[in-house]
Structure formats: C-alpha cells, structure tokens
Coordinates of C-alpha atoms in Angstrom, one line a residue:
Chain A
M1 CA -0.1 -0.2 -0.2
S2 CA 1.3 3.3 -0.9
R3 CA 2.7 5.9 1.6
S4 CA -0.3 8.2 1.2
K5 CA -2.9 5.5 1.7
N6 CA -1.2 4.6 5.1
L7 CA -1.3 8.4 5.9
A8 CA -4.7 8.3 4.9
V9 CA -5.7 5.4 7.3
K10 CA -3.3 7.4 9.9
Y11 CA -6.0 10.4 9.4
L12 CA -9.1 8.1 9.1
T13 CA -8.4 6.8 12.4
A14 CA -7.7 10.0 14.2
A15 CA -10.7 11.3 12.9
V16 CA -12.9 8.5 14.1
L17 CA -11.2 8.8 17.6
L18 CA -11.8 12.4 17.6
F19 CA -15.3 11.8 16.8
G20 CA -15.6 10.0 20.0
V21 CA -14.3 13.1 21.9
M22 CA -16.7 15.1 20.2
T23 CA -19.5 12.8 20.8
L24 CA -18.5 12.2 24.6
S25 CA -18.0 16.1 25.2
G26 CA -21.6 16.5 23.5
L27 CA -22.9 14.2 26.0
M28 CA -21.4 16.3 28.8
S29 CA -22.8 19.4 27.7
A30 CA -26.4 17.9 27.2
V31 CA -26.0 16.6 31.1
Y32 CA -25.2 20.5 31.9
Y33 CA -28.5 21.7 30.3
I34 CA -30.3 19.2 33.0
N35 CA -28.1 19.7 35.9
P36 CA -26.1 22.8 35.6
D37 CA -24.4 21.6 38.9
F38 CA -22.8 19.0 37.1
L39 CA -18.5 19.1 37.4
Y40 CA -19.3 22.5 39.1
G41 CA -15.8 23.9 39.9
L42 CA -14.0 21.5 37.9
L43 CA -15.0 21.6 34.1
H44 CA -17.3 24.5 32.9
F45 CA -19.8 23.9 30.3
S46 CA -18.0 26.4 28.0
V47 CA -15.3 24.2 28.3
A48 CA -17.1 21.1 27.4
K49 CA -19.2 22.9 24.4
I50 CA -15.4 24.1 23.1
L51 CA -14.5 20.5 23.4
H52 CA -17.6 19.6 21.6
I53 CA -17.5 22.1 18.8
D54 CA -13.8 22.2 17.9
T55 CA -13.6 18.5 17.7
M56 CA -16.3 18.5 15.5
I57 CA -14.2 20.9 13.3
I58 CA -11.0 19.0 13.5
W59 CA -12.5 15.3 13.1
L60 CA -14.4 16.4 9.8
L61 CA -11.0 18.0 8.3
M62 CA -8.9 15.1 9.3
G63 CA -11.5 12.9 7.9
F64 CA -11.1 15.1 4.5
M65 CA -7.6 15.0 4.7
G66 CA -7.6 11.1 5.0
A67 CA -10.2 11.0 2.3
V68 CA -8.0 13.2 0.1
Y69 CA -4.5 11.5 0.8
W70 CA -6.4 8.0 0.1
F71 CA -7.8 8.8 -3.5
L72 CA -4.6 11.1 -4.5
P73 CA -2.4 8.0 -5.7
D74 CA -5.4 6.3 -7.7
E75 CA -5.9 10.1 -9.2
F76 CA -2.3 11.0 -10.1
E77 CA -1.0 7.6 -10.1
R78 CA 2.0 8.5 -8.1
E79 CA 2.8 9.4 -4.3
P80 CA 1.7 12.9 -3.6
T81 CA 4.4 15.3 -4.0
G82 CA 6.1 16.4 -0.2
I83 CA 4.4 13.1 1.4
L84 CA 7.1 13.1 3.7
A85 CA 6.3 16.6 4.9
A86 CA 2.7 15.5 5.0
E87 CA 3.5 12.6 7.3
I88 CA 5.6 14.8 9.6
L89 CA 2.8 17.2 9.8
F90 CA 0.3 14.4 10.7
W91 CA 1.9 13.9 13.9
V92 CA 2.3 17.8 14.2
F93 CA -1.4 18.0 13.9
V94 CA -2.2 15.0 16.3
V95 CA 0.4 16.6 18.9
T96 CA -1.0 20.2 18.6
V97 CA -4.7 18.8 19.0
L98 CA -3.8 16.7 22.0
V99 CA -2.1 19.5 23.7
V100 CA -5.0 22.1 23.0
A101 CA -7.1 19.6 24.4
G102 CA -5.1 19.5 27.5
I103 CA -5.1 23.2 28.0
F104 CA -8.8 23.4 27.2
T105 CA -9.6 20.8 30.0
F106 CA -6.8 21.8 32.6
V107 CA -6.0 25.7 32.1
Q108 CA -9.5 26.2 30.5
W109 CA -9.1 30.3 30.2
G110 CA -6.4 33.2 31.4
P111 CA -6.5 37.0 31.5
G112 CA -7.3 39.2 28.6
T113 CA -3.6 39.5 27.5
E114 CA -1.4 38.7 24.6
T115 CA -0.2 35.8 26.7
T116 CA -3.3 34.4 26.9
L117 CA -4.0 34.8 22.9
W118 CA -0.5 33.1 22.2
L119 CA -0.5 30.0 24.6
F120 CA -4.2 29.2 26.0
Q121 CA -7.2 30.5 23.7
Q122 CA -8.2 33.1 21.4
G123 CA -11.9 32.9 22.6
R124 CA -13.7 33.4 19.3
K125 CA -16.3 30.0 18.5
Y126 CA -14.7 27.4 16.7
I127 CA -11.2 28.6 16.5
E128 CA -10.7 29.2 20.1
A129 CA -7.1 27.4 19.6
P130 CA -4.4 29.4 20.8
R131 CA -2.4 31.2 18.2
W132 CA 0.7 28.7 18.2
A133 CA -1.8 26.2 17.5
A134 CA -3.4 28.1 15.1
I135 CA -0.2 28.5 13.2
G136 CA 0.2 24.6 13.4
V137 CA -3.0 24.1 11.8
A138 CA -2.0 26.7 9.0
L139 CA 1.0 25.1 8.1
V140 CA -1.0 21.7 8.1
M141 CA -3.4 23.0 5.4
L142 CA -0.5 24.6 3.6
V143 CA 1.3 21.5 3.0
F144 CA -2.0 19.8 2.4
A145 CA -2.6 22.2 -0.3
W146 CA 1.0 21.8 -1.6
N147 CA 0.5 18.1 -1.7
V148 CA -2.6 18.4 -3.9
V149 CA -1.8 21.1 -6.4
G150 CA 2.1 20.0 -6.2
T151 CA 1.2 16.6 -7.4
A152 CA -0.9 17.5 -10.1
L153 CA 1.9 20.0 -11.3
R154 CA 4.5 17.0 -11.3
A155 CA 2.1 14.6 -12.9
R156 CA 1.7 17.2 -16.0
R157 CA -1.8 16.0 -16.2
I158 CA -5.3 16.8 -14.2
T159 CA -8.5 15.7 -13.8
G160 CA -11.4 17.3 -13.3
V161 CA -12.1 16.6 -9.6
M162 CA -8.6 17.2 -8.9
A163 CA -8.8 20.7 -11.0
V164 CA -11.8 21.5 -8.7
M165 CA -9.9 20.5 -5.7
S166 CA -6.8 22.1 -6.3
V167 CA -8.5 25.6 -6.7
N168 CA -10.5 25.0 -4.0
M169 CA -7.5 24.5 -1.7
A170 CA -6.6 28.4 -2.0
P171 CA -9.5 29.8 -0.2
L172 CA -9.3 27.0 2.3
V173 CA -6.1 28.0 3.1
L174 CA -6.4 31.6 2.9
L175 CA -9.7 31.9 4.9
Y176 CA -8.0 30.1 7.5
L177 CA -5.9 33.3 8.0
I178 CA -8.8 34.8 9.3
A179 CA -8.3 32.8 12.8
F180 CA -5.5 35.1 13.5
P181 CA -6.0 39.2 13.8
K182 CA -7.2 40.2 16.8
I183 CA -10.2 43.0 16.3
D184 CA -11.6 45.0 19.1
N185 CA -14.6 46.2 17.5
M186 CA -17.0 43.4 17.8
A187 CA -19.1 43.8 15.0
V188 CA -16.2 43.9 12.8
D189 CA -14.6 41.0 14.2
L190 CA -17.7 38.9 14.1
Y191 CA -17.9 40.4 10.2
W192 CA -14.9 38.6 9.3
W193 CA -15.0 35.4 11.5
W194 CA -18.1 34.6 9.7
W195 CA -16.1 34.7 6.5
L196 CA -14.0 31.9 7.7
V197 CA -16.8 29.8 9.5
H198 CA -19.3 30.2 7.0
L199 CA -17.1 29.9 4.0
W200 CA -15.3 27.0 5.0
V201 CA -18.5 25.2 5.8
E202 CA -20.8 26.1 2.9
A203 CA -18.1 26.8 0.5
T204 CA -14.7 25.1 0.5
W205 CA -15.9 22.3 2.4
E206 CA -18.7 21.9 0.4
I207 CA -16.4 21.7 -2.6
L208 CA -14.1 19.5 -0.8
I209 CA -16.7 17.0 -0.2
G210 CA -18.3 17.1 -3.3
C211 CA -14.7 16.1 -4.5
I212 CA -14.2 13.7 -2.5
M213 CA -17.9 12.0 -2.8
A214 CA -17.2 12.2 -6.8
L215 CA -14.1 10.2 -6.1
A216 CA -16.1 7.7 -4.0
M217 CA -18.8 7.2 -6.4
M218 CA -16.6 6.0 -9.1
Q219 CA -14.7 3.8 -6.9
L220 CA -18.1 2.7 -5.0
L221 CA -20.6 2.3 -8.0
G222 CA -18.1 2.5 -11.0
T223 CA -19.8 5.7 -12.2
S224 CA -18.0 6.9 -15.2
R225 CA -15.6 9.9 -14.6
R226 CA -17.5 12.2 -17.3
I227 CA -20.8 12.0 -15.4
V228 CA -19.2 12.2 -12.1
E229 CA -17.5 15.5 -13.2
G230 CA -20.1 17.2 -15.2
W231 CA -22.2 16.6 -11.8
L232 CA -19.4 18.1 -9.7
Y233 CA -19.4 21.3 -11.6
I234 CA -23.2 21.5 -11.8
E235 CA -23.1 21.3 -8.0
V236 CA -20.3 23.5 -7.6
S237 CA -21.6 26.5 -9.5
L238 CA -25.2 25.8 -7.5
V239 CA -23.5 25.7 -4.1
L240 CA -21.1 28.5 -4.6
G241 CA -24.2 30.7 -6.1
T242 CA -26.3 30.2 -3.4
G243 CA -23.8 29.4 -0.7
I244 CA -21.4 32.7 -0.8
L245 CA -23.7 35.3 -0.4
G246 CA -25.8 33.1 1.9
L247 CA -23.2 34.2 4.4
G248 CA -25.6 37.2 4.7
H249 CA -28.0 35.0 6.9
H250 CA -24.9 35.1 10.0
Y251 CA -24.8 38.9 9.2
F252 CA -28.5 39.4 10.5
W253 CA -28.2 40.9 13.9
I254 CA -24.3 41.7 14.4
G255 CA -24.3 45.6 13.4
T256 CA -23.9 44.8 9.7
P257 CA -26.1 47.1 7.3
D258 CA -30.0 46.3 6.6
Y259 CA -29.5 45.3 2.9
W260 CA -27.9 41.9 4.4
L261 CA -31.1 41.1 5.4
G262 CA -32.4 40.7 2.0
I263 CA -29.2 39.3 0.5
G264 CA -28.9 36.7 3.2
G265 CA -32.6 36.0 3.3
F266 CA -33.1 35.5 -0.6
F267 CA -29.9 33.4 -1.2
S268 CA -30.3 31.5 1.9
A269 CA -33.9 30.8 0.7
L270 CA -32.2 29.1 -2.6
E271 CA -29.9 26.9 -0.8
P272 CA -32.7 24.1 -0.7
L273 CA -32.6 23.9 -4.7
P274 CA -29.4 22.2 -5.5
L275 CA -30.2 19.7 -2.4
L276 CA -33.4 18.9 -3.9
G277 CA -31.3 17.8 -7.2
M278 CA -29.1 15.8 -5.1
V279 CA -32.4 14.1 -3.5
V280 CA -33.3 13.0 -7.0
H281 CA -29.6 11.6 -8.2
A282 CA -29.2 9.7 -4.9
V283 CA -32.5 7.9 -5.8
Y284 CA -31.2 7.5 -9.6
D285 CA -27.8 5.9 -8.8
A286 CA -29.3 3.8 -5.9
G287 CA -32.1 2.7 -8.7
V288 CA -29.7 2.2 -11.7
H289 CA -27.3 -0.1 -9.1
R290 CA -30.1 -1.6 -7.5
M291 CA -28.4 -0.9 -4.5
K292 CA -25.9 -3.8 -5.7
T293 CA -22.5 -3.1 -4.2
S294 CA -19.5 -4.7 -3.0
N295 CA -19.4 -2.3 0.1
R296 CA -23.0 -1.7 1.5
P297 CA -21.9 0.5 4.4
A298 CA -20.1 2.9 2.2
L299 CA -23.2 2.9 -0.2
Y300 CA -25.8 3.6 2.7
W301 CA -23.8 6.0 4.5
T302 CA -23.2 8.3 0.8
L303 CA -27.1 7.8 0.4
A304 CA -27.3 9.3 4.4
E305 CA -25.5 12.0 3.1
A306 CA -27.7 12.8 0.5
F307 CA -31.1 12.9 2.4
G308 CA -29.0 14.3 5.4
N309 CA -28.0 17.4 3.8
F310 CA -31.5 18.0 2.2
L311 CA -33.3 17.6 5.6
G312 CA -30.6 19.3 7.9
G313 CA -29.2 21.9 5.9
G314 CA -32.5 22.5 3.4
M315 CA -35.6 21.9 5.6
F316 CA -34.3 22.5 8.9
G317 CA -32.3 25.6 7.7
F318 CA -35.2 27.1 5.5
M319 CA -37.4 27.4 8.6
I320 CA -35.2 29.9 10.3
T321 CA -33.6 31.8 7.5
L322 CA -36.0 34.4 6.4
P323 CA -35.0 37.6 8.6
Q324 CA -38.6 37.7 10.1
L325 CA -38.0 34.3 11.4
N326 CA -34.6 34.2 12.5
L327 CA -35.3 37.5 14.6
F328 CA -36.8 34.8 17.0
A329 CA -35.3 31.8 16.1
H330 CA -31.7 33.1 16.2
G331 CA -28.9 31.7 18.7
T332 CA -31.9 29.1 20.3
Q333 CA -31.5 25.3 20.4
W334 CA -33.6 25.6 17.0
T335 CA -30.3 26.9 15.3
V336 CA -28.4 24.0 17.3
S337 CA -30.7 21.5 15.8
H338 CA -30.2 22.7 12.0
G339 CA -26.5 22.8 12.7
H340 CA -26.0 19.5 14.0
F341 CA -28.5 17.6 11.4
A342 CA -26.7 19.8 8.6
F343 CA -23.3 18.9 9.7
W344 CA -24.4 15.2 10.1
G345 CA -25.8 15.1 6.8
A346 CA -23.3 17.2 4.6
Y347 CA -20.2 16.2 5.9
A348 CA -19.9 13.4 8.7
C349 CA -21.6 10.7 6.6
G350 CA -19.6 11.4 3.6
V351 CA -16.6 10.9 5.8
L352 CA -17.9 7.4 7.2
S353 CA -18.4 6.7 3.8
V354 CA -15.0 6.8 2.8
C355 CA -13.8 5.1 5.7
Y356 CA -15.7 2.1 4.6
I357 CA -14.2 2.4 1.5
A358 CA -10.5 2.5 2.7
L359 CA -11.0 -0.3 4.9
Q360 CA -12.2 -2.5 2.1
E361 CA -9.2 -1.7 0.1
R362 CA -6.6 -2.1 2.9
R363 CA -8.0 -5.8 4.2
R364 CA -8.5 -6.9 1.1
L365 CA -12.4 -7.4 1.3
V366 CA -14.2 -9.0 -1.6
T367 CA -17.5 -7.5 0.2
V368 CA -18.2 -5.1 3.1
N369 CA -21.4 -6.3 4.8
G370 CA -22.5 -7.9 7.6
P371 CA -24.9 -7.1 10.9
G372 CA -22.4 -4.5 12.8
W373 CA -22.3 -1.5 10.2
V374 CA -26.6 -1.9 10.0
W375 CA -26.9 -1.2 13.9
A376 CA -24.1 1.5 13.8
F377 CA -25.7 3.2 10.8
V378 CA -29.1 2.8 12.4
L379 CA -28.2 3.9 16.3
L380 CA -26.1 6.8 14.7
N381 CA -28.8 8.2 12.3
G382 CA -31.7 7.3 14.6
G383 CA -30.1 9.0 17.6
L384 CA -29.1 12.2 15.3
I385 CA -32.6 12.2 14.2
G386 CA -33.7 12.2 17.9
M387 CA -31.6 14.6 19.0
V388 CA -32.2 17.2 16.5
G389 CA -35.9 16.4 17.1
S390 CA -35.3 17.2 20.8
L391 CA -33.6 20.3 20.1
L392 CA -36.4 21.4 17.4
V393 CA -39.0 21.1 20.3
A394 CA -36.7 23.0 22.8
G395 CA -35.6 25.4 20.0
M396 CA -39.4 26.3 19.2
A397 CA -40.1 26.6 23.2
Q398 CA -37.4 29.2 23.4
A399 CA -38.2 31.2 20.7
F400 CA -41.8 31.3 21.3
F401 CA -42.0 31.8 25.2
E402 CA -38.8 33.6 25.6
R403 CA -38.2 35.7 22.1
A404 CA -41.7 36.0 20.7
I405 CA -43.9 36.3 23.7
G406 CA -41.4 37.5 26.5
G407 CA -39.3 39.9 24.3
S408 CA -35.8 38.3 25.0
T409 CA -35.4 39.9 28.6
L410 CA -33.5 38.3 31.3
D411 CA -36.7 37.2 33.1
A412 CA -37.9 35.6 29.6
F413 CA -34.8 33.7 29.5
I414 CA -35.4 32.2 32.9
A415 CA -38.9 31.4 32.0
G416 CA -37.8 29.9 28.8
Q417 CA -35.4 27.5 30.2
E418 CA -37.7 26.3 32.7
N419 CA -40.4 25.9 30.4
P420 CA -41.7 22.2 30.3
W421 CA -41.3 22.0 26.6
F422 CA -37.9 23.0 26.9
K423 CA -36.7 20.9 29.5
L424 CA -38.5 18.0 27.7
G425 CA -36.5 18.8 25.0
M426 CA -33.0 18.6 27.0
Y427 CA -34.0 15.5 28.6
S428 CA -34.6 13.8 25.4
R429 CA -31.7 15.4 23.5
F430 CA -29.8 13.5 26.2
G431 CA -31.5 10.1 26.1
F432 CA -30.7 10.3 22.1
G433 CA -27.5 11.1 22.7
L434 CA -26.7 8.2 24.6
M435 CA -28.1 6.1 21.5
F436 CA -26.0 8.1 19.4
A437 CA -23.1 7.1 21.6
A438 CA -23.9 3.6 21.6
G439 CA -24.0 3.9 17.7
Y440 CA -20.4 5.8 17.6
L441 CA -19.3 2.4 19.9
V442 CA -20.9 -0.2 17.4
L443 CA -19.5 1.7 14.8
V444 CA -15.8 1.4 15.9
W445 CA -16.3 -2.4 16.9
N446 CA -17.3 -2.5 13.3
L447 CA -14.6 -1.0 11.9
L448 CA -12.0 -2.8 13.9
A449 CA -13.7 -6.1 13.4
L450 CA -15.2 -6.0 9.9
G451 CA -13.7 -8.7 7.5
R452 CA -11.5 -10.2 10.2
R453 CA -12.6 -13.5 9.4
E454 CA -12.9 -13.0 5.6
V455 CA -9.1 -12.2 5.0
A456 CA -8.0 -15.8 4.6
V457 CA -10.8 -16.5 2.3
V458 CA -9.9 -13.4 0.3
V459 CA -6.2 -14.3 0.1
Q460 CA -6.9 -17.7 -0.7
A461 CA -8.9 -16.6 -3.7
M462 CA -6.7 -14.1 -5.1
P463 CA -4.2 -16.5 -6.8
A464 CA -6.6 -18.0 -8.6
E465 CA -7.8 -14.7 -10.3
Chain B
M1 CA -45.6 39.3 13.6
S2 CA -47.7 37.5 16.7
P3 CA -46.2 34.5 18.7
A4 CA -48.5 31.9 17.2
L5 CA -48.0 33.4 13.7
F6 CA -44.3 32.9 13.9
L7 CA -44.4 29.4 14.7
L8 CA -47.3 28.6 12.1
T9 CA -44.8 30.7 9.4
S10 CA -42.2 28.8 10.4
S11 CA -43.4 25.4 10.4
L12 CA -45.0 26.2 7.0
L13 CA -41.7 26.8 5.5
G14 CA -40.1 23.6 7.0
I15 CA -43.1 21.2 5.7
M16 CA -42.9 23.1 2.4
V17 CA -39.3 21.9 1.8
L18 CA -39.9 18.4 3.6
A19 CA -43.0 18.3 0.8
A20 CA -40.5 19.3 -2.0
G21 CA -38.3 16.4 -0.9
T22 CA -40.8 14.0 -0.7
Y23 CA -42.3 15.3 -4.2
A24 CA -38.5 14.5 -5.4
L25 CA -38.2 11.1 -3.8
L26 CA -41.4 9.6 -5.2
Y27 CA -40.9 11.1 -8.5
G28 CA -37.5 9.7 -8.7
A29 CA -38.7 6.4 -7.8
A30 CA -41.8 6.2 -9.8
R31 CA -39.8 6.9 -13.0
F32 CA -37.6 4.1 -12.2
R33 CA -40.0 1.8 -11.2
R34 CA -42.4 2.8 -14.0
S35 CA -44.8 2.9 -11.3
R36 CA -48.4 5.1 -12.0
A37 CA -48.9 4.6 -8.0
L38 CA -45.7 6.4 -7.5
L39 CA -46.2 8.7 -9.8
I40 CA -49.7 10.1 -8.2
G41 CA -48.0 10.0 -4.8
A42 CA -45.4 12.5 -6.2
G43 CA -48.4 14.4 -7.8
L44 CA -49.8 14.8 -4.2
A45 CA -46.5 15.1 -2.6
Y46 CA -46.4 18.5 -5.0
A47 CA -49.9 19.6 -4.5
M48 CA -49.1 19.7 -0.9
V49 CA -46.2 22.0 -1.9
V50 CA -48.5 24.2 -3.3
L51 CA -51.4 24.3 -0.8
D52 CA -48.2 24.9 1.8
A53 CA -46.9 27.9 -0.4
A54 CA -50.9 29.3 -1.0
G55 CA -51.2 29.1 3.0
I56 CA -47.4 30.9 3.5
V57 CA -48.7 33.7 1.1
L58 CA -52.3 34.2 1.9
T59 CA -52.2 33.7 6.0
T60 CA -48.6 34.8 7.0
P61 CA -47.2 38.0 7.4
L62 CA -44.1 37.8 6.0
A63 CA -43.1 41.2 3.5
P64 CA -44.4 40.6 0.0
A65 CA -41.1 40.1 -1.6
W66 CA -40.5 37.0 0.7
K67 CA -44.0 35.5 -0.3
L68 CA -42.9 36.1 -4.1
L69 CA -39.7 34.1 -3.3
I70 CA -42.0 31.6 -2.0
A71 CA -44.0 31.3 -4.8
A72 CA -41.4 31.3 -7.3
S73 CA -39.7 28.6 -5.0
A74 CA -42.9 26.5 -5.4
L75 CA -42.5 26.5 -9.0
G76 CA -38.7 25.7 -8.7
Y77 CA -39.3 23.0 -6.8
F78 CA -41.8 21.5 -9.4
A79 CA -39.2 21.6 -12.4
I80 CA -35.9 20.6 -10.6
P81 CA -36.8 16.4 -10.2
P82 CA -37.9 16.1 -14.2
L83 CA -34.8 18.6 -15.3
T84 CA -32.5 16.6 -13.0
W85 CA -34.1 13.4 -14.3
R86 CA -33.5 14.4 -17.8
Y87 CA -30.3 15.4 -17.3
L88 CA -29.2 12.2 -15.4
Q89 CA -30.6 10.2 -18.7
Y90 CA -29.0 12.2 -20.7
T91 CA -25.5 11.8 -19.3
H92 CA -25.9 8.0 -18.8
R93 CA -27.3 7.5 -22.3
E94 CA -23.8 9.3 -23.5
E95 CA -22.0 7.0 -21.1
E96 CA -23.4 3.8 -23.0
V97 CA -22.6 5.5 -26.6
H98 CA -18.8 5.8 -25.2
L99 CA -18.8 2.5 -23.6

C-alpha cells in the first residue's frame, strides 16, 4: 500500500477517535442543560462545549484530509509531492490537538492578554485554539494544499475532480488566516469571523466533500468520470451561487447594514434547490445499481449524506432563514438542531463512507457487509434524528416563550429555560445522545472487526484470479 | 408578527421543503419503477407544496417580497426533479455511447 494511503488510514483513524471525543463532550454538554451543577468547579460548561464543537471541526477536517490522501495516488498514479512533510505534519497535527485539548481541559482560560491569545485560547467560537496551535493548523493546511496542487503539477496531468479540488485549496488555506487577527470592534470581528466559519463550511468544505464523494462514487458504483465530473461542476456552481452570499444570514443581527437582511434571506432561501436535485440523483444512482455494491455500508452512508444534507441543511435551515423569523429563532436550540443535522448530513456521513471504502481495500475484502454496520447506521442516524427533533422542540419553545412572547428579557430567558417543553427537549436530547454514543461504539467495533474472518478467504481466492 | 403566527410561518416553511423532498423522492422512484401509483404520490406531494406555499402567501405576515420568493420557489421545486432526471438520463446515455 502506498505511503499516501497509509497516511490516509492514520488520518481516518484519528478522525474516528476525535469523533468519539466530540460525542463524549457533546453528551457532557447535554448533561449541563439538565443539571447545571454538573462538574461544578472542575469543568465549566463552556469548556465542554468548546471541546464538542472544536473536535467536530477537527475530526471532519482530518476525515477530509484522510479521504484526499486515500484517493490522491489513484488519481495521479504516483505518490503525492511532499509526502514526507505530510507524514511529519500528521504527527504535528495530532500532538497539537492533544496539547490544545489538555489546555482547554486543565487550564481553560487566562487573563485578557496577548499571552493568553498565544498560549491558552483566542476565545472566538470554533477557532478558540491558541495562536501557536493556529499556526500549526495553517502549516498543515498549507502542506495539504501543496500535496494536492504540487502532485498535479508534477504529474503534468489533471482530472476535472482534481482541478476543482486544487482551485479550492487557495480559499481553504487563505480563509483560515482570519483565525489570527485580534479585532477590538465586535461587529467588525464577527463580520470577518463569519467569512471563515461560513465560507469554510458552506463553500470550501462543500466543494471538498463534493470532490471526495465524486471520487467515492467512481470507486463505489463504477460511475464514469464524465458523469461524475459533469455533476460536480453543476453542484459547485449551485453551491457557490447560493452559498457564498448565503453568508448574509449570519449578518442579520451583528451590526451590519440592513441590506444584508435581503441578501442573506434571498440566497439562503435558494439553498434547498440544489439539495433537491441531489435527492433525485441519489434515487437514480441507487436505482440504476439496484443498491448492489460490494460495499454496502459505504453506499448507505453516501445515501444518508444526500438525504441528511437535504433535511438538515435544506428543511431545517429554511425554517429559520428568513429575517422576520430568524429574529426570534436566532441563537436558540432551534439553530443548534439545524447545525447538528446539517453537519451530520453534509459532512459526517461522507467521511464515514470513505472510512468503509478505505477499509475494504486495506483489508482486501471482496465484500463489506454484515449486521454490525447496520446497527451502527441505525443507532447513529436514529440517535441523531432524535437529538435534532428534541432540539427542535426545545428551540421552538425558546423562540416562542422567551423571544416572541417574552421579548428576550432576562426574566423571559429564565422562563424559557424553565418551560416544560424546553426541559422535555433537553432530557430527550440527552436520551437520544446516549443512543448516538452507543452507535459510535458499535461503529468503532465494526470498523475494527469487519472482515477479520474473511481475510483468509480473500487471500486464498487471489492466486486463482 | 404574533408569537402564534411566527411558529405557524416557520412550520409551514419547513413542511414546504419537506413536501418538496418527498415529491423529488417519489418522482425519482416513480420514473425508475415506471409506477403510476408512485407518480400519483409524487403529484400529491407536489400538491402539498402548492397548498403549503398558498398558505404561506395568504395567511402569514411575511413581507410581499418573501412571499413572491416562496411562490417562485414552489414553481422551482416542481421543475427540478424532472430536469435533473432528464439530465441524468442524458449523461448515462452518453456513457453507453462511449462504452
């Protein structure tokens, strides 16, 4: 197996482990809502939440990188340029994540000084990592971009998928640089911060996962490159067309000019349109191949991606995206339910699909199937749907009682937190969170155990081929 | 906007997209299986989209521009599944020619 694929397996393994940390810290965060005294004096709620959302970003990023390193040698029929640097930086990345997790857990915060920004944390959501760690992440992204673009240049040939991915590397790296400057004006700070958060998630990441899924579909279903690339171009145009100015829906209440209300609402309302096409495409692909594939879990996770993206991003997003409604729903558990569903559908399912594709080749399995992955699939998706449903109920109660009726006063906030519907949502979110965590454990067991018994059969069968 | 209308409007928007997704799903399945029953199901799901959009336009306090966007979206939702399907058939036919 090539060095790139070995590196890919390391990245995917690290991603799955961080997925576990995200799940655990998410469960802890859920407990705080039920029992605010939980771990009082030991671990603040905000720290558990930081661990939850930051590991979410990092595990997905590592998953994407693993997927790219997995497909890169197949695309160019050679090892990526700078593979040694990539191998070294994998460990730099891992150590950085561990040290930052340690800082968040044991140091947690510091005074509002430059020292804190450099050594402990920067305080801005999703990019709390201290500057030294942010430099490390930027370096990793830079080398990742070099691996992709440099390999294409060295190979003196490029495919459509890799061309899109290569162009995407520039904004992927450049946008992350917004993690560095310290801006005193909060409105200005948030304005640029959303460039990183939104444009990474709804532009560069969308394109990256689009490329990854295009490569996965070719391997999984044998779909021709012409078809896959044609659809990739359409998807990229539609996602960028609606997603870039969809940024405006984050600018509603942060001190930006009023025209963002119209721009953000309009382009966000268009976002379900490409997702609808994706649903039809998923039905077509599943139908053409009659759900027949040598790797059922990978196919099912791919289909889950299409439907999850539509429901989480399209439906749940559309409920709260128009400014008149967002005024009430903004920043409630309603937004949280949309965020959970959208991230799960758009990205997590895709990364899990690639994990199974990599596992099949690495263990030389003729087929990947069995009851284990089905249990993981049902528990994870069932748990997730239960969680977002619970958060939706809690968020609606918050938006209704605290915002629309109460007028967002402190008393209304307290009344909203005490509301029986809100509490019910929080309890059931925790219950479904346990179901999701059980699904994670089954997934890990399945990834570790899958095909161990069949290996002998496969190896025996190979000389005859 | 009253609290009750806020919840109603938001729910109608969510149901509209959900109905559109159901329409797309059933339309795809109907074309694939050449099933009249599924096609009727798709038609019913799209009727739900139209009814829902009409409900939003007629009963909610959204600004007129947003209501126009909702009505246009409802029309767009109708066109996307057949257009996508036709393009999928076209690309796959091309593939067969090349093979």
